[in-house]
mmCIF file of C-alpha atoms in Angstrom:
data_model
loop_
_atom_site.group_PDB
_atom_site.id
_atom_site.type_symbol
_atom_site.label_atom_id
_atom_site.label_comp_id
_atom_site.label_asym_id
_atom_site.label_seq_id
_atom_site.Cartn_x
_atom_site.Cartn_y
_atom_site.Cartn_z
ATOM 1 C CA MET A 1 -1.127 -40.240 9.849
ATOM 2 C CA LEU A 2 -0.294 -40.214 6.482
ATOM 3 C CA SER A 3 -1.272 -44.334 4.962
ATOM 4 C CA GLU A 4 1.004 -46.796 3.698
ATOM 5 C CA ARG A 5 -0.547 -46.139 0.380
ATOM 6 C CA GLU A 6 -0.060 -42.656 1.120
ATOM 7 C CA ARG A 7 2.827 -42.393 1.324
ATOM 8 C CA GLU A 8 3.483 -44.367 -1.545
ATOM 9 C CA ARG A 9 2.085 -42.207 -3.490
ATOM 10 C CA TYR A 10 3.701 -38.654 -2.604
ATOM 11 C CA LYS A 11 6.943 -40.202 -2.078
ATOM 12 C CA ARG A 12 9.248 -38.085 -4.287
ATOM 13 C CA GLN A 13 7.366 -35.242 -3.933
ATOM 14 C CA ILE A 14 7.875 -36.301 0.820
ATOM 15 C CA MET A 15 11.455 -35.863 -0.815
ATOM 16 C CA LEU A 16 11.186 -32.607 -0.806
ATOM 17 C CA PHE A 17 9.756 -32.130 2.637
ATOM 18 C CA GLY A 18 8.255 -34.703 4.479
ATOM 19 C CA ASP A 19 6.809 -36.707 6.181
ATOM 20 C CA GLU A 20 5.373 -33.281 8.072
ATOM 21 C CA GLY A 21 5.107 -31.874 4.966
ATOM 22 C CA GLN A 22 2.570 -33.879 2.858
ATOM 23 C CA GLU A 23 0.803 -33.686 6.519
ATOM 24 C CA ARG A 24 0.103 -30.068 6.243
ATOM 25 C CA LEU A 25 -0.445 -30.501 3.118
ATOM 26 C CA LYS A 26 -3.487 -33.548 4.270
ATOM 27 C CA LYS A 27 -4.875 -31.347 7.328
ATOM 28 C CA ALA A 28 -5.617 -28.744 5.186
ATOM 29 C CA HIS A 29 -8.873 -27.024 3.129
ATOM 30 C CA ILE A 30 -8.525 -24.598 0.702
ATOM 31 C CA PHE A 31 -11.224 -23.360 -1.192
ATOM 32 C CA ILE A 32 -10.833 -22.510 -5.921
ATOM 33 C CA ALA A 33 -14.036 -19.870 -7.071
ATOM 34 C CA GLY A 34 -14.227 -21.396 -9.892
ATOM 35 C CA ALA A 35 -13.657 -24.704 -12.465
ATOM 36 C CA GLY A 36 -13.189 -22.875 -15.349
ATOM 37 C CA GLY A 37 -9.567 -22.315 -17.394
ATOM 38 C CA LEU A 38 -7.317 -21.258 -13.814
ATOM 39 C CA GLY A 39 -10.041 -23.926 -11.955
ATOM 40 C CA SER A 40 -8.954 -26.254 -13.827
ATOM 41 C CA PRO A 41 -5.221 -26.528 -13.861
ATOM 42 C CA VAL A 42 -4.926 -25.284 -10.169
ATOM 43 C CA SER A 43 -7.459 -28.430 -9.036
ATOM 44 C CA LEU A 44 -5.965 -30.867 -10.370
ATOM 45 C CA TYR A 45 -2.276 -29.754 -9.259
ATOM 46 C CA LEU A 46 -3.794 -29.288 -6.067
ATOM 47 C CA ALA A 47 -6.065 -32.637 -5.955
ATOM 48 C CA VAL A 48 -2.329 -34.456 -7.185
ATOM 49 C CA ALA A 49 -0.549 -33.203 -4.627
ATOM 50 C CA GLY A 50 -2.402 -34.107 -1.631
ATOM 51 C CA ILE A 51 -4.069 -31.448 -0.329
ATOM 52 C CA GLY A 52 -6.859 -33.193 2.588
ATOM 53 C CA THR A 53 -9.665 -31.145 1.073
ATOM 54 C CA ILE A 54 -10.322 -29.290 -1.632
ATOM 55 C CA THR A 55 -13.648 -27.258 -2.322
ATOM 56 C CA ILE A 56 -14.744 -26.035 -6.176
ATOM 57 C CA VAL A 57 -17.395 -23.912 -6.695
ATOM 58 C CA ASP A 58 -18.525 -23.102 -10.291
ATOM 59 C CA MET A 59 -22.320 -22.810 -11.322
ATOM 60 C CA ASP A 60 -21.682 -23.091 -15.150
ATOM 61 C CA THR A 61 -22.858 -25.575 -17.114
ATOM 62 C CA VAL A 62 -19.960 -27.436 -19.938
ATOM 63 C CA ASP A 63 -19.807 -25.441 -22.948
ATOM 64 C CA GLN A 64 -17.983 -26.570 -26.345
ATOM 65 C CA THR A 65 -16.358 -23.435 -26.111
ATOM 66 C CA ASN A 66 -14.314 -23.995 -22.638
ATOM 67 C CA LEU A 67 -12.509 -27.020 -23.974
ATOM 68 C CA ASN A 68 -9.393 -26.245 -25.174
ATOM 69 C CA ARG A 69 -8.174 -25.452 -22.051
ATOM 70 C CA GLN A 70 -11.348 -26.649 -19.306
ATOM 71 C CA ILE A 71 -8.751 -29.521 -18.845
ATOM 72 C CA LEU A 72 -11.136 -30.872 -15.850
ATOM 73 C CA HIS A 73 -14.149 -31.385 -18.858
ATOM 74 C CA ALA A 74 -13.875 -33.643 -21.552
ATOM 75 C CA ASP A 75 -15.656 -33.559 -24.790
ATOM 76 C CA ARG A 76 -18.780 -36.096 -23.415
ATOM 77 C CA ASP A 77 -19.473 -33.533 -20.097
ATOM 78 C CA ILE A 78 -20.719 -30.551 -22.441
ATOM 79 C CA GLY A 79 -23.620 -30.044 -21.481
ATOM 80 C CA ARG A 80 -23.192 -31.239 -17.735
ATOM 81 C CA LYS A 81 -22.626 -28.957 -14.607
ATOM 82 C CA LYS A 82 -19.135 -28.053 -14.079
ATOM 83 C CA ALA A 83 -18.649 -28.798 -10.584
ATOM 84 C CA VAL A 84 -20.343 -32.011 -11.181
ATOM 85 C CA SER A 85 -17.668 -32.783 -13.476
ATOM 86 C CA ALA A 86 -15.470 -31.463 -11.525
ATOM 87 C CA GLY A 87 -16.433 -33.639 -8.689
ATOM 88 C CA GLU A 88 -16.017 -36.470 -10.415
ATOM 89 C CA LYS A 89 -12.655 -35.659 -12.533
ATOM 90 C CA LEU A 90 -10.654 -34.295 -9.283
ATOM 91 C CA CYS A 91 -12.132 -37.924 -7.386
ATOM 92 C CA ALA A 92 -10.511 -40.718 -9.907
ATOM 93 C CA ILE A 93 -7.535 -38.186 -9.912
ATOM 94 C CA ASN A 94 -7.197 -39.056 -6.345
ATOM 95 C CA PRO A 95 -9.726 -40.984 -3.924
ATOM 96 C CA ASP A 96 -7.404 -40.274 -1.065
ATOM 97 C CA ILE A 97 -8.555 -36.741 -0.674
ATOM 98 C CA ARG A 98 -12.011 -35.280 0.371
ATOM 99 C CA VAL A 99 -13.834 -33.089 -2.574
ATOM 100 C CA HIS A 100 -17.076 -30.799 -1.776
ATOM 101 C CA ALA A 101 -17.458 -30.050 -5.219
ATOM 102 C CA ILE A 102 -20.825 -27.051 -5.091
ATOM 103 C CA ASP A 103 -23.214 -26.430 -7.998
ATOM 104 C CA THR A 104 -23.583 -22.434 -6.704
ATOM 105 C CA ARG A 105 -23.185 -18.537 -7.688
ATOM 106 C CA ILE A 106 -20.140 -17.308 -5.213
ATOM 107 C CA ASP A 107 -22.187 -13.800 -4.630
ATOM 108 C CA GLU A 108 -22.359 -11.723 -1.490
ATOM 109 C CA ALA A 109 -24.834 -13.940 0.545
ATOM 110 C CA SER A 110 -23.882 -17.325 -0.165
ATOM 111 C CA ALA A 111 -19.679 -16.436 -0.198
ATOM 112 C CA ALA A 112 -18.416 -16.308 3.811
ATOM 113 C CA ARG A 113 -20.818 -19.044 3.739
ATOM 114 C CA LEU A 114 -19.118 -21.060 1.004
ATOM 115 C CA ILE A 115 -14.891 -20.287 1.877
ATOM 116 C CA GLY A 116 -16.087 -21.272 5.684
ATOM 117 C CA ASN A 117 -12.539 -21.448 7.218
ATOM 118 C CA ALA A 118 -10.763 -22.312 4.240
ATOM 119 C CA ASP A 119 -6.625 -21.416 4.382
ATOM 120 C CA GLY A 120 -6.137 -20.059 1.520
ATOM 121 C CA ILE A 121 -8.956 -19.099 -1.322
ATOM 122 C CA VAL A 122 -8.076 -19.878 -4.684
ATOM 123 C CA ASP A 123 -8.896 -16.777 -6.793
ATOM 124 C CA ALA A 124 -9.861 -18.390 -10.246
ATOM 125 C CA MET A 125 -12.696 -16.644 -11.284
ATOM 126 C CA ASP A 126 -13.158 -14.278 -15.280
ATOM 127 C CA ASN A 127 -13.899 -11.059 -13.968
ATOM 128 C CA TYR A 128 -13.147 -8.222 -10.614
ATOM 129 C CA PRO A 129 -16.564 -7.859 -9.460
ATOM 130 C CA ALA A 130 -16.410 -11.655 -8.770
ATOM 131 C CA ARG A 131 -12.822 -10.852 -7.444
ATOM 132 C CA TYR A 132 -13.434 -8.052 -5.605
ATOM 133 C CA LEU A 133 -15.935 -10.664 -3.555
ATOM 134 C CA LEU A 134 -13.872 -12.834 -2.660
ATOM 135 C CA ASN A 135 -10.766 -10.017 -1.899
ATOM 136 C CA ASP A 136 -13.153 -9.192 0.620
ATOM 137 C CA CYS A 137 -13.661 -12.523 2.552
ATOM 138 C CA ALA A 138 -10.947 -13.005 2.198
ATOM 139 C CA VAL A 139 -9.733 -9.424 4.365
ATOM 140 C CA ARG A 140 -12.364 -10.208 6.976
ATOM 141 C CA LYS A 141 -11.503 -14.073 7.674
ATOM 142 C CA LYS A 142 -7.820 -12.925 7.276
ATOM 143 C CA ILE A 143 -7.619 -16.494 4.666
ATOM 144 C CA PRO A 144 -4.463 -15.785 2.659
ATOM 145 C CA LEU A 145 -6.368 -14.935 -1.519
ATOM 146 C CA PHE A 146 -4.005 -16.983 -4.698
ATOM 147 C CA HIS A 147 -5.313 -14.743 -7.172
ATOM 148 C CA GLY A 148 -4.185 -14.996 -11.075
ATOM 149 C CA ALA A 149 -5.575 -13.989 -14.428
ATOM 150 C CA ILE A 150 -4.934 -14.436 -17.524
ATOM 151 C CA ARG A 151 -5.841 -13.163 -21.155
ATOM 152 C CA GLY A 152 -4.516 -14.446 -24.511
ATOM 153 C CA PHE A 153 -0.568 -15.053 -24.139
ATOM 154 C CA TYR A 154 -0.517 -12.511 -21.077
ATOM 155 C CA GLY A 155 -1.635 -13.468 -17.609
ATOM 156 C CA GLN A 156 -0.582 -12.340 -13.654
ATOM 157 C CA ALA A 157 -0.820 -13.713 -9.754
ATOM 158 C CA THR A 158 0.551 -12.259 -7.133
ATOM 159 C CA THR A 159 -0.610 -13.365 -3.156
ATOM 160 C CA VAL A 160 -2.378 -11.793 -0.561
ATOM 161 C CA LEU A 161 -1.804 -11.821 2.432
ATOM 162 C CA PRO A 162 -4.341 -10.421 4.548
ATOM 163 C CA GLY A 163 -3.187 -7.726 6.885
ATOM 164 C CA LYS A 164 1.621 -8.150 5.715
ATOM 165 C CA THR A 165 0.175 -7.681 1.918
ATOM 166 C CA PRO A 166 -0.856 -5.876 -0.860
ATOM 167 C CA CYS A 167 -4.859 -6.826 -1.395
ATOM 168 C CA LEU A 168 -6.638 -7.354 -4.708
ATOM 169 C CA LYS A 169 -7.991 -3.974 -4.247
ATOM 170 C CA CYS A 170 -4.335 -2.416 -3.038
ATOM 171 C CA ILE A 171 -2.752 -3.424 -6.855
ATOM 172 C CA PHE A 172 -6.539 -3.283 -8.912
ATOM 173 C CA PRO A 173 -8.244 -0.276 -7.404
ATOM 174 C CA LYS A 174 -10.986 -0.213 -10.607
ATOM 175 C CA ALA A 175 -11.523 -3.201 -12.202
ATOM 176 C CA PRO A 176 -11.458 -3.429 -16.496
ATOM 177 C CA PRO A 177 -14.584 -2.951 -18.892
ATOM 178 C CA GLU A 178 -15.700 -6.508 -19.528
ATOM 179 C CA GLU A 179 -14.869 -8.174 -22.887
ATOM 180 C CA VAL A 180 -14.874 -12.230 -24.183
ATOM 181 C CA PHE A 181 -11.599 -12.254 -23.582
ATOM 182 C CA PRO A 182 -9.719 -14.503 -25.913
ATOM 183 C CA VAL A 183 -7.461 -17.389 -24.034
ATOM 184 C CA ILE A 184 -5.072 -20.307 -24.320
ATOM 185 C CA GLY A 185 -5.164 -22.923 -22.864
ATOM 186 C CA VAL A 186 -0.500 -22.862 -22.360
ATOM 187 C CA THR A 187 -1.517 -19.783 -20.343
ATOM 188 C CA ALA A 188 -4.104 -21.322 -17.823
ATOM 189 C CA GLY A 189 -1.731 -23.928 -17.425
ATOM 190 C CA VAL A 190 1.262 -21.598 -16.606
ATOM 191 C CA ILE A 191 -0.785 -18.992 -13.699
ATOM 192 C CA GLY A 192 -3.123 -21.742 -12.879
ATOM 193 C CA THR A 193 0.123 -23.891 -11.981
ATOM 194 C CA VAL A 194 1.723 -20.985 -10.887
ATOM 195 C CA GLN A 195 -1.614 -20.355 -8.354
ATOM 196 C CA ALA A 196 -1.350 -23.916 -7.325
ATOM 197 C CA THR A 197 3.086 -23.881 -5.776
ATOM 198 C CA GLU A 198 1.790 -20.674 -4.136
ATOM 199 C CA VAL A 199 -0.648 -22.128 -2.165
ATOM 200 C CA ILE A 200 1.781 -25.507 -1.497
ATOM 201 C CA LYS A 201 4.022 -23.154 -0.181
ATOM 202 C CA PHE A 202 2.343 -21.075 1.990
ATOM 203 C CA LEU A 203 1.411 -24.318 3.490
ATOM 204 C CA LEU A 204 4.328 -26.023 3.867
ATOM 205 C CA GLY A 205 5.763 -22.792 5.433
ATOM 206 C CA SER A 206 8.405 -21.879 2.743
ATOM 207 C CA GLY A 207 10.205 -20.911 -0.123
ATOM 208 C CA ASP A 208 9.404 -17.425 -0.980
ATOM 209 C CA LEU A 209 5.696 -15.891 -1.701
ATOM 210 C CA LEU A 210 4.434 -13.803 -4.568
ATOM 211 C CA THR A 211 4.010 -11.762 -1.953
ATOM 212 C CA ASN A 212 4.292 -7.203 -2.914
ATOM 213 C CA ARG A 213 4.656 -8.709 -6.129
ATOM 214 C CA ILE A 214 2.581 -9.669 -9.707
ATOM 215 C CA PHE A 215 3.986 -12.135 -11.580
ATOM 216 C CA VAL A 216 3.396 -10.768 -15.407
ATOM 217 C CA TRP A 217 3.800 -13.818 -17.632
ATOM 218 C CA ASP A 218 4.081 -12.873 -21.547
ATOM 219 C CA GLY A 219 4.284 -16.236 -23.346
ATOM 220 C CA MET A 220 5.052 -14.292 -26.895
ATOM 221 C CA ALA A 221 7.195 -13.300 -24.663
ATOM 222 C CA GLY A 222 8.769 -16.133 -23.471
ATOM 223 C CA ARG A 223 9.010 -13.975 -20.802
ATOM 224 C CA ALA A 224 8.574 -13.774 -17.021
ATOM 225 C CA GLU A 225 8.780 -10.231 -15.232
ATOM 226 C CA GLU A 226 7.407 -8.782 -12.185
ATOM 227 C CA ILE A 227 5.958 -5.677 -11.075
ATOM 228 C CA CYS A 228 6.274 -4.362 -7.562
ATOM 229 C CA ALA A 229 3.122 -4.065 -5.334
ATOM 230 C CA GLU A 230 3.079 -1.869 -2.279
ATOM 231 C CA ARG A 231 -0.016 -2.246 0.708
ATOM 232 C CA ILE A 232 -2.489 1.511 -0.385
ATOM 233 C CA SER A 233 -3.052 3.298 3.085
ATOM 234 C CA CYS A 234 -6.248 4.149 2.474
ATOM 235 C CA CYS A 235 -7.326 1.116 0.419
ATOM 236 C CA PRO A 236 -11.849 0.398 1.181
ATOM 237 C CA ALA A 237 -11.033 -3.438 1.694
ATOM 238 C CA CYS A 238 -7.547 -3.906 3.660
ATOM 239 C CA GLY A 239 -6.796 -0.209 4.590
ATOM 240 C CA GLY A 240 -6.322 -0.009 8.893
ATOM 241 C CA LEU A 241 -6.261 -4.481 8.885
ATOM 242 C CA THR A 242 -3.190 -5.200 10.680
ATOM 243 C CA HIS A 243 -3.785 -8.633 11.524
ATOM 244 C CA GLU A 244 -1.379 -11.048 11.370
ATOM 245 C CA THR A 245 -3.096 -14.218 8.557
ATOM 246 C CA GLY A 246 -4.272 -17.018 10.294
ATOM 247 C CA GLY A 247 -4.528 -20.301 8.386
ATOM 248 C CA ARG A 248 -1.781 -21.759 8.386
ATOM 249 C CA LYS A 249 -1.704 -25.425 9.467
ATOM 250 C CA LYS A 250 0.523 -26.340 11.375
ATOM 251 C CA MET B 1 17.689 12.381 -20.709
ATOM 252 C CA THR B 2 16.616 8.285 -21.318
ATOM 253 C CA VAL B 3 13.469 6.127 -20.021
ATOM 254 C CA LYS B 4 12.429 3.433 -20.641
ATOM 255 C CA VAL B 5 8.526 2.964 -20.503
ATOM 256 C CA ARG B 6 7.042 -1.168 -20.356
ATOM 257 C CA PHE B 7 3.697 -1.319 -21.097
ATOM 258 C CA PHE B 8 2.236 -4.811 -20.714
ATOM 259 C CA ALA B 9 -0.647 -7.315 -21.440
ATOM 260 C CA ARG B 10 -2.898 -5.596 -24.231
ATOM 261 C CA PHE B 11 -1.119 -2.320 -24.195
ATOM 262 C CA ARG B 12 1.445 -4.506 -25.144
ATOM 263 C CA GLU B 13 -0.109 -6.405 -27.841
ATOM 264 C CA LEU B 14 -0.730 -2.759 -29.387
ATOM 265 C CA LEU B 15 2.417 -0.160 -28.948
ATOM 266 C CA GLY B 16 5.195 -2.544 -27.865
ATOM 267 C CA THR B 17 7.308 -2.702 -24.633
ATOM 268 C CA ASP B 18 10.755 -2.241 -23.127
ATOM 269 C CA ILE B 19 10.182 1.197 -25.199
ATOM 270 C CA PRO B 20 12.921 3.443 -24.571
ATOM 271 C CA ALA B 21 12.683 7.100 -25.341
ATOM 272 C CA GLU B 22 13.900 10.553 -24.844
ATOM 273 C CA PRO B 23 11.744 12.983 -23.888
ATOM 274 C CA GLU B 24 12.228 17.293 -23.236
ATOM 275 C CA GLU B 25 13.332 18.570 -20.376
ATOM 276 C CA GLY B 26 9.562 19.462 -18.405
ATOM 277 C CA ALA B 27 8.040 16.324 -19.922
ATOM 278 C CA THR B 28 5.793 14.381 -17.403
ATOM 279 C CA LEU B 29 4.876 12.002 -16.458
ATOM 280 C CA LEU B 30 1.325 12.353 -18.469
ATOM 281 C CA SER B 31 2.496 13.937 -21.907
ATOM 282 C CA LEU B 32 5.238 11.249 -22.228
ATOM 283 C CA VAL B 33 2.724 8.536 -21.747
ATOM 284 C CA ARG B 34 0.117 9.890 -24.270
ATOM 285 C CA ASP B 35 2.763 10.868 -27.106
ATOM 286 C CA LEU B 36 4.355 7.594 -27.355
ATOM 287 C CA ALA B 37 0.956 5.990 -27.329
ATOM 288 C CA ARG B 38 -0.884 8.188 -29.936
ATOM 289 C CA LYS B 39 2.407 6.415 -32.158
ATOM 290 C CA ARG B 40 -0.882 4.259 -32.904
ATOM 291 C CA LYS B 41 -5.024 5.454 -31.478
ATOM 292 C CA GLU B 42 -6.030 2.092 -30.746
ATOM 293 C CA GLY B 43 -3.656 2.375 -28.231
ATOM 294 C CA TYR B 44 -4.049 5.440 -27.367
ATOM 295 C CA ASP B 45 -7.486 4.589 -26.906
ATOM 296 C CA ALA B 46 -7.391 1.569 -24.791
ATOM 297 C CA ILE B 47 -5.104 3.673 -22.192
ATOM 298 C CA PHE B 48 -6.830 7.584 -21.932
ATOM 299 C CA ASP B 49 -10.734 8.861 -22.280
ATOM 300 C CA GLU B 50 -11.954 11.031 -24.977
ATOM 301 C CA HIS B 51 -10.446 13.758 -22.923
ATOM 302 C CA GLY B 52 -6.608 12.378 -22.476
ATOM 303 C CA ASN B 53 -7.307 11.127 -18.800
ATOM 304 C CA PHE B 54 -5.577 7.860 -17.526
ATOM 305 C CA HIS B 55 -8.784 5.196 -17.846
ATOM 306 C CA GLU B 56 -9.341 4.866 -13.993
ATOM 307 C CA PHE B 57 -8.392 0.820 -14.468
ATOM 308 C CA VAL B 58 -5.101 1.554 -16.283
ATOM 309 C CA ILE B 59 -2.246 1.267 -13.299
ATOM 310 C CA VAL B 60 1.082 3.375 -13.517
ATOM 311 C CA MET B 61 4.204 3.229 -12.047
ATOM 312 C CA ARG B 62 7.123 5.299 -12.155
ATOM 313 C CA ASN B 63 10.155 3.604 -11.292
ATOM 314 C CA GLY B 64 8.128 0.607 -8.785
ATOM 315 C CA LYS B 65 5.886 3.005 -7.044
ATOM 316 C CA ARG B 66 2.409 3.823 -8.403
ATOM 317 C CA VAL B 67 1.210 7.427 -9.631
ATOM 318 C CA GLU B 68 -2.082 8.809 -8.632
ATOM 319 C CA HIS B 69 -3.621 8.959 -12.385
ATOM 320 C CA GLY B 70 -5.096 12.403 -10.915
ATOM 321 C CA ASP B 71 -1.191 13.564 -10.132
ATOM 322 C CA ALA B 72 0.703 12.253 -13.340
ATOM 323 C CA ALA B 73 0.426 15.193 -15.018
ATOM 324 C CA ALA B 74 2.488 16.813 -12.144
ATOM 325 C CA VAL B 75 5.615 14.152 -11.498
ATOM 326 C CA ARG B 76 8.043 15.484 -13.883
ATOM 327 C CA ILE B 77 9.921 12.722 -15.459
ATOM 328 C CA THR B 78 14.455 12.204 -14.487
ATOM 329 C CA ASP B 79 16.334 11.101 -15.807
ATOM 330 C CA GLY B 80 16.226 6.748 -16.780
ATOM 331 C CA ASP B 81 13.008 6.279 -15.156
ATOM 332 C CA GLU B 82 11.082 3.618 -15.158
ATOM 333 C CA ILE B 83 7.727 4.254 -16.667
ATOM 334 C CA ALA B 84 4.898 0.801 -15.821
ATOM 335 C CA VAL B 85 1.519 1.173 -17.453
ATOM 336 C CA PHE B 86 -0.935 -1.812 -17.478
ATOM 337 C CA PRO B 87 -4.383 -3.142 -17.302
ATOM 338 C CA PRO B 88 -5.136 -5.469 -14.865
ATOM 339 C CA VAL B 89 -5.520 -8.989 -16.367
ATOM 340 C CA ALA B 90 -9.106 -10.795 -15.797
ATOM 341 C CA GLY B 91 -9.889 -13.389 -17.629
ATOM 342 C CA GLY B 92 -10.545 -17.420 -15.802
#
């Protein structure tokens, strides 16, 4: 049940999807991998939307060079753990939700346990080995994966419903070389907001998800494009998986 | 014949995008992209290795369908084809 306070807080979006939709958001648990450039807008918008439980994981410390884009963190947070900083900001911006901010590395040993039985996994990582790990967990647990990535003024996003739509390995089978990538905060803002929108649509069970296609943003051209994506039958991650995706709250 | 090649992300910075091309009869997907990429060494090196093969992470699509790298030298370009070439964007 929504409290009076919650009904007031979410009044303007309850106009869009009613108490029932807001209840769905409240019952949901979303796992956000990373509290950096993408994790910042994703977590802030999911928090203010009233996602009932948010787990956000990051092992890094806030550095001055993060502050052009990682809007969860302020100048005074330099030197502090990102998880601690993120937990404080998200609780402050919406005390009506539960936030689990965890300072740890997401690796093969910890990923499945950290994700638990979340309703969705948000990929806010900055490298493909970590993304493939999230993808494997999403496929194994049949939890949707909301992918985003940025470089400079370019960004991409797609949504994976394991067993139904192309997974990250189907779309990007090989990781690009690692690099210190140039980036500006507005690109993280665009792509992170697209990812958060996907999470909300999935939980509400409405709208057209970014499945079977990649949303590609070119900020300099001021143009969004789409690229088709298909499942690969011999995909090492999801090949042969046919089950319906679970996790959607009814 | 006229075809269009679309580069994305870093490749777009280096080579431009939505490039109309008029390849000769018999041109293959590999030869077409190589010819266009040769206009700038940095662009070529971003897409191809020292043997002239696509880097393993490069995604190549023809009319919305993925083309395996191993098939690119055999896929004949036909009039109206739209080719997309892009790298996975990695940052977060």
